[in-house]
Amino acid sequence: MTEVRQEYGWAERMTEGVIVAVALGLSFFLLAGPAMLFGTAVWQSSTDTGTTTAGQFLVPVVFLALMVLPLVLACLVFRSGLRKGKKPLTTAVPAALTLFGGSLVFFVVLCLVFVLTG
């Protein structure tokens, strides 16, 4: 039997590239706010006199873990697609959408925390 190779057209590659670029841009935009919040929380917890040592350690670790989680999930999705034998650009679309979704969830959670504690 002969294998039929399916080639992607120019429009399909361009569409995938645009999806990846937009999802990455939006996700990093959504992560910029939490990054500033992370910096502020670290500064306040390290300079505040009423904070315990455990609190000074716990706040930065929790915020850093929440910021890194969408990146780790996107990396796992990308690697699993590569293991299945897909092309890198085809695999990048679900990974970028995962990154965007994770960033959006993280952003919404932080907004809820601010609304409920403010």
N, C-alpha and C. Protein backbone atom coordinates (compact mmCIF):
# COMPACT_ATOMS: atom_id res chain seq x y z
N MET A 1 0.83 -1.18 0.00
CA MET A 1 0.00 0.00 0.00
C MET A 1 0.88 1.25 0.00
N THR A 2 0.36 2.29 -0.54
CA THR A 2 1.09 3.55 -0.54
C THR A 2 0.44 4.49 0.47
N GLU A 3 1.29 5.26 1.10
CA GLU A 3 0.80 6.24 2.07
C GLU A 3 0.43 7.52 1.35
N VAL A 4 -0.66 8.07 1.73
CA VAL A 4 -1.08 9.36 1.19
C VAL A 4 -0.73 10.41 2.22
N ARG A 5 0.13 11.32 1.80
CA ARG A 5 0.56 12.38 2.69
C ARG A 5 -0.36 13.58 2.55
N GLN A 6 -0.89 14.03 3.65
CA GLN A 6 -1.78 15.18 3.60
C GLN A 6 -0.97 16.43 3.90
N GLU A 7 -0.92 17.32 2.96
CA GLU A 7 -0.21 18.59 3.13
C GLU A 7 -1.21 19.66 3.53
N TYR A 8 -0.74 20.52 4.39
CA TYR A 8 -1.57 21.64 4.79
C TYR A 8 -1.42 22.76 3.77
N GLY A 9 -2.52 23.40 3.50
CA GLY A 9 -2.50 24.53 2.59
C GLY A 9 -2.01 25.78 3.29
N TRP A 10 -1.75 26.79 2.49
CA TRP A 10 -1.25 28.05 3.01
C TRP A 10 -2.25 28.67 3.98
N ALA A 11 -3.53 28.64 3.65
CA ALA A 11 -4.56 29.26 4.49
C ALA A 11 -4.68 28.54 5.84
N GLU A 12 -4.55 27.22 5.84
CA GLU A 12 -4.65 26.47 7.09
C GLU A 12 -3.47 26.78 8.01
N ARG A 13 -2.28 26.86 7.43
CA ARG A 13 -1.10 27.20 8.23
C ARG A 13 -1.21 28.62 8.77
N MET A 14 -1.70 29.54 7.96
CA MET A 14 -1.85 30.92 8.40
C MET A 14 -2.89 31.03 9.51
N THR A 15 -3.99 30.30 9.38
CA THR A 15 -5.03 30.31 10.42
C THR A 15 -4.50 29.76 11.73
N GLU A 16 -3.75 28.66 11.68
CA GLU A 16 -3.18 28.09 12.89
C GLU A 16 -2.18 29.06 13.53
N GLY A 17 -1.38 29.70 12.70
CA GLY A 17 -0.42 30.67 13.22
C GLY A 17 -1.08 31.85 13.89
N VAL A 18 -2.15 32.34 13.31
CA VAL A 18 -2.88 33.47 13.89
C VAL A 18 -3.53 33.07 15.21
N ILE A 19 -4.09 31.86 15.25
CA ILE A 19 -4.71 31.38 16.49
C ILE A 19 -3.67 31.29 17.60
N VAL A 20 -2.50 30.75 17.28
CA VAL A 20 -1.44 30.63 18.27
C VAL A 20 -0.98 32.01 18.73
N ALA A 21 -0.77 32.93 17.81
CA ALA A 21 -0.29 34.27 18.16
C ALA A 21 -1.30 35.02 19.03
N VAL A 22 -2.57 34.96 18.68
CA VAL A 22 -3.60 35.67 19.45
C VAL A 22 -3.76 35.06 20.84
N ALA A 23 -3.80 33.73 20.91
CA ALA A 23 -3.95 33.08 22.22
C ALA A 23 -2.75 33.36 23.12
N LEU A 24 -1.55 33.33 22.57
CA LEU A 24 -0.37 33.63 23.38
C LEU A 24 -0.36 35.07 23.84
N GLY A 25 -0.71 35.99 22.94
CA GLY A 25 -0.75 37.41 23.31
C GLY A 25 -1.76 37.68 24.41
N LEU A 26 -2.95 37.13 24.27
CA LEU A 26 -3.98 37.34 25.30
C LEU A 26 -3.60 36.69 26.62
N SER A 27 -3.02 35.50 26.56
CA SER A 27 -2.67 34.82 27.81
C SER A 27 -1.56 35.56 28.55
N PHE A 28 -0.57 36.06 27.83
CA PHE A 28 0.49 36.80 28.50
C PHE A 28 -0.01 38.15 29.00
N PHE A 29 -0.98 38.74 28.31
CA PHE A 29 -1.61 39.97 28.79
C PHE A 29 -2.35 39.69 30.10
N LEU A 30 -3.06 38.55 30.16
CA LEU A 30 -3.77 38.19 31.38
C LEU A 30 -2.83 37.82 32.51
N LEU A 31 -1.64 37.32 32.19
CA LEU A 31 -0.68 36.97 33.22
C LEU A 31 0.15 38.16 33.68
N ALA A 32 0.10 39.28 32.96
CA ALA A 32 0.88 40.45 33.36
C ALA A 32 0.33 41.05 34.66
N GLY A 33 -0.97 41.08 34.81
CA GLY A 33 -1.58 41.59 36.04
C GLY A 33 -1.20 40.75 37.25
N PRO A 34 -1.37 39.42 37.17
CA PRO A 34 -0.93 38.60 38.30
C PRO A 34 0.57 38.70 38.57
N ALA A 35 1.38 38.93 37.55
CA ALA A 35 2.82 39.08 37.78
C ALA A 35 3.09 40.34 38.60
N MET A 36 2.38 41.42 38.31
CA MET A 36 2.54 42.63 39.12
C MET A 36 2.02 42.41 40.53
N LEU A 37 0.91 41.69 40.65
CA LEU A 37 0.37 41.37 41.96
C LEU A 37 1.36 40.50 42.75
N PHE A 38 1.99 39.57 42.06
CA PHE A 38 2.99 38.71 42.69
C PHE A 38 4.14 39.54 43.24
N GLY A 39 4.63 40.48 42.45
CA GLY A 39 5.72 41.34 42.90
C GLY A 39 5.32 42.18 44.10
N THR A 40 4.11 42.71 44.06
CA THR A 40 3.63 43.52 45.18
C THR A 40 3.45 42.68 46.44
N ALA A 41 2.90 41.48 46.29
CA ALA A 41 2.69 40.60 47.44
C ALA A 41 4.02 40.19 48.07
N VAL A 42 5.00 39.91 47.23
CA VAL A 42 6.31 39.53 47.76
C VAL A 42 6.92 40.71 48.51
N TRP A 43 6.82 41.89 47.94
CA TRP A 43 7.39 43.07 48.59
C TRP A 43 6.70 43.34 49.92
N GLN A 44 5.38 43.27 49.94
CA GLN A 44 4.66 43.54 51.18
C GLN A 44 4.92 42.48 52.24
N SER A 45 4.96 41.22 51.83
CA SER A 45 5.16 40.16 52.83
C SER A 45 6.59 40.16 53.37
N SER A 46 7.53 40.63 52.58
CA SER A 46 8.91 40.64 53.07
C SER A 46 9.22 41.88 53.91
N THR A 47 8.46 42.96 53.72
CA THR A 47 8.74 44.19 54.48
C THR A 47 7.76 44.45 55.60
N ASP A 48 6.64 43.74 55.64
CA ASP A 48 5.63 43.96 56.68
C ASP A 48 6.13 43.39 58.01
N THR A 49 6.01 44.17 59.06
CA THR A 49 6.52 43.73 60.36
C THR A 49 5.59 42.76 61.06
N GLY A 50 4.30 42.76 60.73
CA GLY A 50 3.35 41.89 61.41
C GLY A 50 3.21 40.52 60.77
N THR A 51 3.90 40.26 59.70
CA THR A 51 3.77 38.99 59.00
C THR A 51 4.70 37.95 59.61
N THR A 52 4.18 36.75 59.78
CA THR A 52 5.01 35.67 60.30
C THR A 52 5.96 35.17 59.22
N THR A 53 6.92 34.41 59.62
CA THR A 53 7.88 33.86 58.66
C THR A 53 7.20 32.89 57.70
N ALA A 54 6.25 32.12 58.21
CA ALA A 54 5.52 31.19 57.34
C ALA A 54 4.71 31.97 56.30
N GLY A 55 4.10 33.07 56.71
CA GLY A 55 3.34 33.90 55.77
C GLY A 55 4.22 34.55 54.73
N GLN A 56 5.41 34.96 55.15
CA GLN A 56 6.35 35.56 54.19
C GLN A 56 6.80 34.55 53.15
N PHE A 57 6.84 33.30 53.50
CA PHE A 57 7.25 32.24 52.57
C PHE A 57 6.07 31.74 51.75
N LEU A 58 4.90 31.62 52.38
CA LEU A 58 3.75 30.99 51.74
C LEU A 58 3.13 31.85 50.64
N VAL A 59 3.00 33.14 50.85
CA VAL A 59 2.37 34.02 49.86
C VAL A 59 3.11 34.00 48.52
N PRO A 60 4.42 34.20 48.48
CA PRO A 60 5.10 34.16 47.19
C PRO A 60 5.05 32.78 46.53
N VAL A 61 5.12 31.73 47.32
CA VAL A 61 5.09 30.37 46.74
C VAL A 61 3.74 30.08 46.10
N VAL A 62 2.66 30.47 46.76
CA VAL A 62 1.32 30.23 46.21
C VAL A 62 1.11 31.02 44.93
N PHE A 63 1.47 32.30 44.93
CA PHE A 63 1.29 33.11 43.73
C PHE A 63 2.17 32.63 42.58
N LEU A 64 3.39 32.24 42.87
CA LEU A 64 4.27 31.74 41.83
C LEU A 64 3.74 30.42 41.25
N ALA A 65 3.24 29.55 42.11
CA ALA A 65 2.69 28.28 41.64
C ALA A 65 1.46 28.52 40.76
N LEU A 66 0.61 29.46 41.14
CA LEU A 66 -0.57 29.75 40.32
C LEU A 66 -0.21 30.39 38.99
N MET A 67 0.86 31.17 38.96
CA MET A 67 1.27 31.78 37.70
C MET A 67 1.93 30.78 36.76
N VAL A 68 2.62 29.81 37.31
CA VAL A 68 3.35 28.84 36.48
C VAL A 68 2.43 27.72 35.99
N LEU A 69 1.32 27.48 36.69
CA LEU A 69 0.43 26.38 36.34
C LEU A 69 -0.08 26.42 34.90
N PRO A 70 -0.56 27.55 34.36
CA PRO A 70 -0.98 27.55 32.97
C PRO A 70 0.16 27.22 31.99
N LEU A 71 1.36 27.67 32.29
CA LEU A 71 2.50 27.37 31.42
C LEU A 71 2.84 25.88 31.43
N VAL A 72 2.76 25.26 32.59
CA VAL A 72 3.05 23.83 32.70
C VAL A 72 2.00 23.02 31.97
N LEU A 73 0.72 23.40 32.12
CA LEU A 73 -0.35 22.68 31.42
C LEU A 73 -0.19 22.79 29.91
N ALA A 74 0.15 23.98 29.42
CA ALA A 74 0.33 24.15 27.97
C ALA A 74 1.52 23.33 27.47
N CYS A 75 2.57 23.26 28.25
CA CYS A 75 3.74 22.46 27.87
C CYS A 75 3.38 20.98 27.81
N LEU A 76 2.59 20.51 28.76
CA LEU A 76 2.16 19.10 28.75
C LEU A 76 1.30 18.78 27.54
N VAL A 77 0.39 19.69 27.18
CA VAL A 77 -0.45 19.48 26.00
C VAL A 77 0.40 19.46 24.73
N PHE A 78 1.37 20.36 24.64
CA PHE A 78 2.23 20.41 23.47
C PHE A 78 3.06 19.13 23.32
N ARG A 79 3.64 18.67 24.42
CA ARG A 79 4.46 17.45 24.36
C ARG A 79 3.63 16.21 24.05
N SER A 80 2.41 16.15 24.56
CA SER A 80 1.58 14.98 24.26
C SER A 80 1.19 14.96 22.79
N GLY A 81 0.99 16.13 22.20
CA GLY A 81 0.70 16.19 20.77
C GLY A 81 1.89 15.78 19.93
N LEU A 82 3.09 16.17 20.36
CA LEU A 82 4.29 15.77 19.62
C LEU A 82 4.52 14.27 19.72
N ARG A 83 4.21 13.67 20.87
CA ARG A 83 4.37 12.23 21.01
C ARG A 83 3.41 11.46 20.12
N LYS A 84 2.27 12.05 19.81
CA LYS A 84 1.31 11.40 18.93
C LYS A 84 1.70 11.53 17.46
N GLY A 85 2.76 12.26 17.19
CA GLY A 85 3.26 12.37 15.82
C GLY A 85 2.67 13.52 15.01
N LYS A 86 2.07 14.46 15.66
CA LYS A 86 1.50 15.61 14.94
C LYS A 86 2.60 16.62 14.64
N LYS A 87 2.33 17.49 13.68
CA LYS A 87 3.27 18.55 13.35
C LYS A 87 3.29 19.59 14.46
N PRO A 88 4.44 20.28 14.64
CA PRO A 88 4.54 21.24 15.75
C PRO A 88 3.50 22.36 15.71
N LEU A 89 3.20 22.89 14.53
CA LEU A 89 2.22 23.97 14.48
C LEU A 89 0.82 23.46 14.79
N THR A 90 0.49 22.27 14.34
CA THR A 90 -0.81 21.68 14.64
C THR A 90 -0.92 21.38 16.13
N THR A 91 0.18 21.02 16.74
CA THR A 91 0.19 20.75 18.17
C THR A 91 0.17 22.04 18.99
N ALA A 92 0.68 23.11 18.44
CA ALA A 92 0.77 24.37 19.17
C ALA A 92 -0.59 25.02 19.38
N VAL A 93 -1.55 24.76 18.51
CA VAL A 93 -2.86 25.39 18.65
C VAL A 93 -3.55 24.95 19.94
N PRO A 94 -3.68 23.64 20.21
CA PRO A 94 -4.30 23.27 21.50
C PRO A 94 -3.48 23.73 22.70
N ALA A 95 -2.16 23.74 22.57
CA ALA A 95 -1.32 24.19 23.68
C ALA A 95 -1.54 25.68 23.96
N ALA A 96 -1.63 26.48 22.91
CA ALA A 96 -1.86 27.91 23.09
C ALA A 96 -3.25 28.18 23.66
N LEU A 97 -4.23 27.43 23.21
CA LEU A 97 -5.57 27.60 23.76
C LEU A 97 -5.64 27.14 25.22
N THR A 98 -4.87 26.12 25.58
CA THR A 98 -4.79 25.69 26.97
C THR A 98 -4.14 26.78 27.83
N LEU A 99 -3.09 27.39 27.31
CA LEU A 99 -2.43 28.47 28.02
C LEU A 99 -3.38 29.64 28.22
N PHE A 100 -4.14 29.97 27.19
CA PHE A 100 -5.10 31.07 27.29
C PHE A 100 -6.19 30.74 28.30
N GLY A 101 -6.71 29.52 28.25
CA GLY A 101 -7.76 29.12 29.19
C GLY A 101 -7.27 29.12 30.63
N GLY A 102 -6.06 28.61 30.85
CA GLY A 102 -5.50 28.60 32.19
C GLY A 102 -5.24 30.00 32.71
N SER A 103 -4.78 30.88 31.84
CA SER A 103 -4.54 32.27 32.24
C SER A 103 -5.85 32.97 32.56
N LEU A 104 -6.88 32.68 31.77
CA LEU A 104 -8.18 33.29 32.00
C LEU A 104 -8.77 32.83 33.32
N VAL A 105 -8.65 31.55 33.62
CA VAL A 105 -9.16 31.02 34.90
C VAL A 105 -8.41 31.67 36.06
N PHE A 106 -7.09 31.76 35.95
CA PHE A 106 -6.29 32.37 37.00
C PHE A 106 -6.68 33.84 37.19
N PHE A 107 -6.89 34.56 36.10
CA PHE A 107 -7.26 35.97 36.17
C PHE A 107 -8.63 36.14 36.83
N VAL A 108 -9.58 35.28 36.50
CA VAL A 108 -10.92 35.36 37.08
C VAL A 108 -10.87 35.05 38.58
N VAL A 109 -10.07 34.05 38.96
CA VAL A 109 -9.94 33.72 40.38
C VAL A 109 -9.36 34.89 41.16
N LEU A 110 -8.34 35.54 40.61
CA LEU A 110 -7.76 36.69 41.31
C LEU A 110 -8.76 37.85 41.40
N CYS A 111 -9.55 38.05 40.36
CA CYS A 111 -10.58 39.10 40.42
C CYS A 111 -11.61 38.79 41.51
N LEU A 112 -12.00 37.51 41.61
CA LEU A 112 -12.95 37.13 42.66
C LEU A 112 -12.35 37.31 44.05
N VAL A 113 -11.08 37.01 44.20
CA VAL A 113 -10.41 37.21 45.49
C VAL A 113 -10.42 38.68 45.86
N PHE A 114 -10.13 39.56 44.90
CA PHE A 114 -10.13 40.99 45.19
C PHE A 114 -11.53 41.49 45.53
N VAL A 115 -12.56 41.00 44.81
CA VAL A 115 -13.91 41.46 45.07
C VAL A 115 -14.38 40.98 46.43
N LEU A 116 -14.10 39.72 46.76
CA LEU A 116 -14.59 39.17 48.02
C LEU A 116 -13.85 39.69 49.23
N THR A 117 -12.56 40.03 49.07
CA THR A 117 -11.80 40.53 50.22
C THR A 117 -11.82 42.04 50.31
N GLY A 118 -12.21 42.72 49.25
CA GLY A 118 -12.18 44.18 49.23
C GLY A 118 -13.39 44.76 49.75
